[in-house]
PDB file of C-alpha atoms in Angstrom:
ATOM      1  CA  MET A  47     -19.805  22.851  19.720  1.00  0.00           C
ATOM      2  CA  ASN A  48     -18.433  19.929  21.244  1.00  0.00           C
ATOM      3  CA  GLY A  49     -19.696  18.951  24.865  1.00  0.00           C
ATOM      4  CA  LEU A  50     -22.890  18.560  26.376  1.00  0.00           C
ATOM      5  CA  ALA A  51     -24.715  21.688  27.438  1.00  0.00           C
ATOM      6  CA  LEU A  52     -26.495  21.632  30.482  1.00  0.00           C
ATOM      7  CA  HIS A  53     -28.685  24.738  31.915  1.00  0.00           C
ATOM      8  CA  GLU A  54     -29.526  24.711  35.102  1.00  0.00           C
ATOM      9  CA  ARG A  55     -32.042  26.475  37.027  1.00  0.00           C
ATOM     10  CA  PRO A  56     -31.653  25.403  40.847  1.00  0.00           C
ATOM     11  CA  ALA A  57     -34.107  25.339  43.591  1.00  0.00           C
ATOM     12  CA  SER A  58     -32.668  28.622  44.919  1.00  0.00           C
ATOM     13  CA  SER A  59     -33.389  32.118  43.656  1.00  0.00           C
ATOM     14  CA  SER A  60     -29.693  32.284  41.865  1.00  0.00           C
ATOM     15  CA  PRO A  61     -29.571  31.079  38.326  1.00  0.00           C
ATOM     16  CA  CYS A  62     -26.956  28.875  37.393  1.00  0.00           C
ATOM     17  CA  TRP A  63     -25.300  27.584  33.745  1.00  0.00           C
ATOM     18  CA  ARG A  64     -23.288  24.828  33.606  1.00  0.00           C
ATOM     19  CA  ILE A  65     -21.438  23.492  30.434  1.00  0.00           C
ATOM     20  CA  ALA A  66     -18.957  20.869  29.625  1.00  0.00           C
ATOM     21  CA  LEU A  67     -16.267  22.258  27.246  1.00  0.00           C
ATOM     22  CA  PRO A  68     -13.828  20.487  25.155  1.00  0.00           C
ATOM     23  CA  HIS A  69     -10.256  20.449  26.508  1.00  0.00           C
ATOM     24  CA  THR A  70      -8.923  22.632  23.219  1.00  0.00           C
ATOM     25  CA  SER A  71      -8.547  26.370  22.643  1.00  0.00           C
ATOM     26  CA  ALA A  72     -12.008  26.155  21.062  1.00  0.00           C
ATOM     27  CA  ALA A  73     -13.403  26.254  24.656  1.00  0.00           C
ATOM     28  CA  VAL A  74     -12.600  29.764  25.168  1.00  0.00           C
ATOM     29  CA  PRO A  75     -14.890  31.472  22.730  1.00  0.00           C
ATOM     30  CA  VAL A  76     -17.592  29.251  23.852  1.00  0.00           C
ATOM     31  CA  ALA A  77     -17.143  30.183  27.441  1.00  0.00           C
ATOM     32  CA  ARG A  78     -16.936  33.619  26.991  1.00  0.00           C
ATOM     33  CA  ALA A  79     -20.400  33.820  24.642  1.00  0.00           C
ATOM     34  CA  LEU A  80     -21.544  31.546  27.697  1.00  0.00           C
ATOM     35  CA  VAL A  81     -20.853  34.273  30.075  1.00  0.00           C
ATOM     36  CA  ARG A  82     -22.099  36.935  27.891  1.00  0.00           C
ATOM     37  CA  ASP A  83     -25.295  35.444  27.525  1.00  0.00           C
ATOM     38  CA  ALA A  84     -26.041  34.438  30.882  1.00  0.00           C
ATOM     39  CA  LEU A  85     -25.409  38.152  32.019  1.00  0.00           C
ATOM     40  CA  THR A  86     -27.570  39.211  29.261  1.00  0.00           C
ATOM     41  CA  GLU A  87     -30.256  37.405  29.412  1.00  0.00           C
ATOM     42  CA  ALA A  88     -31.016  37.657  33.206  1.00  0.00           C
ATOM     43  CA  GLU A  89     -29.989  41.580  32.845  1.00  0.00           C
ATOM     44  CA  HIS A  90     -27.486  41.129  35.396  1.00  0.00           C
ATOM     45  CA  GLY A  91     -25.544  43.725  36.644  1.00  0.00           C
ATOM     46  CA  ALA A  92     -22.163  42.232  36.621  1.00  0.00           C
ATOM     47  CA  ASP A  93     -19.508  43.574  34.527  1.00  0.00           C
ATOM     48  CA  ARG A  94     -20.013  41.921  31.163  1.00  0.00           C
ATOM     49  CA  ASP A  95     -16.539  42.901  29.684  1.00  0.00           C
ATOM     50  CA  THR A  96     -14.389  41.848  32.773  1.00  0.00           C
ATOM     51  CA  ALA A  97     -16.900  38.470  33.426  1.00  0.00           C
ATOM     52  CA  GLU A  98     -15.866  37.620  29.750  1.00  0.00           C
ATOM     53  CA  LEU A  99     -12.012  38.600  29.904  1.00  0.00           C
ATOM     54  CA  LEU A 100     -11.809  36.549  33.421  1.00  0.00           C
ATOM     55  CA  THR A 101     -13.678  33.430  32.270  1.00  0.00           C
ATOM     56  CA  ALA A 102     -11.345  33.508  29.110  1.00  0.00           C
ATOM     57  CA  GLU A 103      -8.468  33.476  31.318  1.00  0.00           C
ATOM     58  CA  LEU A 104      -9.700  30.622  33.533  1.00  0.00           C
ATOM     59  CA  VAL A 105     -10.794  28.520  30.760  1.00  0.00           C
ATOM     60  CA  ALA A 106      -7.271  28.971  28.735  1.00  0.00           C
ATOM     61  CA  ASN A 107      -5.148  28.093  31.731  1.00  0.00           C
ATOM     62  CA  ALA A 108      -7.203  25.254  32.062  1.00  0.00           C
ATOM     63  CA  VAL A 109      -6.670  23.970  28.535  1.00  0.00           C
ATOM     64  CA  GLU A 110      -2.899  25.069  28.424  1.00  0.00           C
ATOM     65  CA  HIS A 111      -1.773  23.764  31.955  1.00  0.00           C
ATOM     66  CA  THR A 112      -3.779  20.448  32.399  1.00  0.00           C
ATOM     67  CA  SER A 113      -3.388  17.263  30.305  1.00  0.00           C
ATOM     68  CA  GLY A 114      -5.555  14.773  28.949  1.00  0.00           C
ATOM     69  CA  SER A 115      -8.734  15.314  26.649  1.00  0.00           C
ATOM     70  CA  SER A 116     -11.118  15.075  29.487  1.00  0.00           C
ATOM     71  CA  PRO A 117     -13.642  18.023  28.784  1.00  0.00           C
ATOM     72  CA  ILE A 118     -13.321  21.131  31.311  1.00  0.00           C
ATOM     73  CA  GLU A 119     -16.357  22.541  32.841  1.00  0.00           C
ATOM     74  CA  LEU A 120     -17.650  25.909  33.186  1.00  0.00           C
ATOM     75  CA  VAL A 121     -20.057  27.078  36.049  1.00  0.00           C
ATOM     76  CA  VAL A 122     -21.661  30.634  35.714  1.00  0.00           C
ATOM     77  CA  GLU A 123     -24.097  31.632  38.801  1.00  0.00           C
ATOM     78  CA  LEU A 124     -25.896  34.953  38.995  1.00  0.00           C
ATOM     79  CA  LEU A 125     -25.804  35.664  42.960  1.00  0.00           C
ATOM     80  CA  PRO A 126     -28.098  38.694  44.440  1.00  0.00           C
ATOM     81  CA  SER A 127     -24.706  40.392  45.314  1.00  0.00           C
ATOM     82  CA  GLY A 128     -22.615  39.841  41.896  1.00  0.00           C
ATOM     83  CA  CYS A 129     -21.639  36.763  40.035  1.00  0.00           C
ATOM     84  CA  GLN A 130     -19.617  33.814  40.522  1.00  0.00           C
ATOM     85  CA  VAL A 131     -17.646  31.999  37.595  1.00  0.00           C
ATOM     86  CA  GLU A 132     -15.967  28.219  38.362  1.00  0.00           C
ATOM     87  CA  VAL A 133     -13.689  26.455  35.820  1.00  0.00           C
ATOM     88  CA  HIS A 134     -13.287  22.430  36.752  1.00  0.00           C
ATOM     89  CA  ASP A 135     -10.745  20.700  35.283  1.00  0.00           C
ATOM     90  CA  PRO A 136      -9.378  17.548  36.019  1.00  0.00           C
ATOM     91  CA  ASP A 137      -5.827  18.430  37.504  1.00  0.00           C
ATOM     92  CA  PRO A 138      -6.013  18.380  41.358  1.00  0.00           C
ATOM     93  CA  GLU A 139      -2.937  20.807  41.622  1.00  0.00           C
ATOM     94  CA  PRO A 140      -3.763  24.423  42.723  1.00  0.00           C
ATOM     95  CA  PRO A 141      -3.265  27.078  40.172  1.00  0.00           C
ATOM     96  CA  GLY A 142       0.265  28.437  41.065  1.00  0.00           C
ATOM     97  CA  ASP A 143       0.263  32.008  42.215  1.00  0.00           C
ATOM     98  CA  LEU A 144      -3.804  32.914  42.125  1.00  0.00           C
ATOM     99  CA  THR A 145      -4.030  33.658  45.881  1.00  0.00           C
ATOM    100  CA  HIS A 146      -0.760  33.727  46.747  1.00  0.00           C
ATOM    101  CA  PRO A 147       1.323  35.881  44.191  1.00  0.00           C
ATOM    102  CA  ALA A 148       4.999  35.040  43.215  1.00  0.00           C
ATOM    103  CA  GLY A 149       5.981  38.562  44.075  1.00  0.00           C
ATOM    104  CA  ALA A 150       7.689  39.102  40.737  1.00  0.00           C
ATOM    105  CA  MET A 151       6.019  40.912  37.937  1.00  0.00           C
ATOM    106  CA  PRO A 152       5.542  39.002  34.540  1.00  0.00           C
ATOM    107  CA  ASP A 153       8.255  39.940  31.845  1.00  0.00           C
ATOM    108  CA  PRO A 154       6.615  42.567  29.775  1.00  0.00           C
ATOM    109  CA  TRP A 155       8.296  41.002  26.655  1.00  0.00           C
ATOM    110  CA  GLN A 156       6.659  37.762  27.313  1.00  0.00           C
ATOM    111  CA  GLU A 157       3.413  36.980  25.712  1.00  0.00           C
ATOM    112  CA  GLY A 158       1.910  34.989  28.614  1.00  0.00           C
ATOM    113  CA  GLY A 159       1.940  35.144  32.779  1.00  0.00           C
ATOM    114  CA  ARG A 160      -0.938  37.923  33.107  1.00  0.00           C
ATOM    115  CA  GLY A 161      -4.051  35.819  33.487  1.00  0.00           C
ATOM    116  CA  LEU A 162      -3.826  35.169  37.255  1.00  0.00           C
ATOM    117  CA  LEU A 163      -2.451  38.488  37.562  1.00  0.00           C
ATOM    118  CA  LEU A 164      -5.747  40.084  36.265  1.00  0.00           C
ATOM    119  CA  ILE A 165      -8.086  37.462  37.868  1.00  0.00           C
ATOM    120  CA  ARG A 166      -6.654  38.901  41.105  1.00  0.00           C
ATOM    121  CA  ALA A 167      -6.630  42.519  40.075  1.00  0.00           C
ATOM    122  CA  LEU A 168     -10.329  42.914  38.709  1.00  0.00           C
ATOM    123  CA  SER A 169     -12.292  40.168  40.636  1.00  0.00           C
ATOM    124  CA  GLN A 170     -13.700  41.071  44.151  1.00  0.00           C
ATOM    125  CA  SER A 171     -12.266  37.611  45.412  1.00  0.00           C
ATOM    126  CA  CYS A 172     -11.087  34.463  43.799  1.00  0.00           C
ATOM    127  CA  GLY A 173      -9.823  31.166  44.909  1.00  0.00           C
ATOM    128  CA  HIS A 174      -9.892  27.222  44.263  1.00  0.00           C
ATOM    129  CA  ARG A 175     -11.128  24.103  45.840  1.00  0.00           C
ATOM    130  CA  PRO A 176     -10.506  20.563  45.488  1.00  0.00           C
ATOM    131  CA  THR A 177     -13.299  18.538  43.564  1.00  0.00           C
ATOM    132  CA  GLY A 178     -14.129  14.778  43.174  1.00  0.00           C
ATOM    133  CA  PHE A 179     -12.421  14.800  39.767  1.00  0.00           C
ATOM    134  CA  GLY A 180      -9.668  17.683  39.975  1.00  0.00           C
ATOM    135  CA  LYS A 181     -10.161  21.336  41.121  1.00  0.00           C
ATOM    136  CA  ALA A 182     -12.623  24.116  40.607  1.00  0.00           C
ATOM    137  CA  VAL A 183     -11.045  27.722  40.118  1.00  0.00           C
ATOM    138  CA  TRP A 184     -13.284  30.647  40.571  1.00  0.00           C
ATOM    139  CA  PHE A 185     -13.746  34.370  40.451  1.00  0.00           C
ATOM    140  CA  ARG A 186     -16.329  36.447  41.962  1.00  0.00           C
ATOM    141  CA  LEU A 187     -17.678  40.137  40.313  1.00  0.00           C
ATOM    142  CA  PRO A 188     -19.775  42.459  42.323  1.00  0.00           C
ATOM    143  CA  LEU A 189     -22.830  44.488  40.833  1.00  0.00           C
ATOM    144  CA  VAL A 190     -21.896  47.399  39.094  1.00  0.00           C
ATOM    145  CA  PRO A 191     -24.657  50.163  39.515  1.00  0.00           C
ATOM    146  CA  GLY A 192     -25.836  51.058  35.927  1.00  0.00           C
ATOM    147  CA  GLN A 193     -24.391  47.892  34.338  1.00  0.00           C
ATOM    148  CA  ARG A 194     -27.780  46.768  32.784  1.00  0.00           C
ATOM    149  CA  ARG A 195     -27.813  47.272  29.226  1.00  0.00           C
ATOM    150  CA  PRO A 196     -30.356  47.207  26.894  1.00  0.00           C
ATOM    151  CA  VAL A 197     -30.445  44.134  24.623  1.00  0.00           C
TER     152      VAL A 197
END
């Protein structure tokens, strides 16, 4: 794997994982695996399948819609009420229609154009914020009763 992996346990009671990912499509499966492992390791009750899907969308968007070779960063925080996933990239421009939908539905014959729609539809909340080096795009998922699965 390219990039520096950091596993943090902050002073608060919320576990947090951070990893720098390469600015290539190879980052997508690594990000999915980190989210899956974080939720499994902590026996967390957020929906793993949805977390993986939405994380893949955020990472793919960061790779596709930002230029340069600077790494992107994935942050997974497990909260008592659910989980929050952030993807940091070097482009300060906010994602097009994440919080303000364009109105028109994606063309059903086109391959792309559904990622932000999925994030809006499947997350509890989502958004973006500026950072010192670009922006962070995030989503939150709630706890799902009975979601914990044996490993």
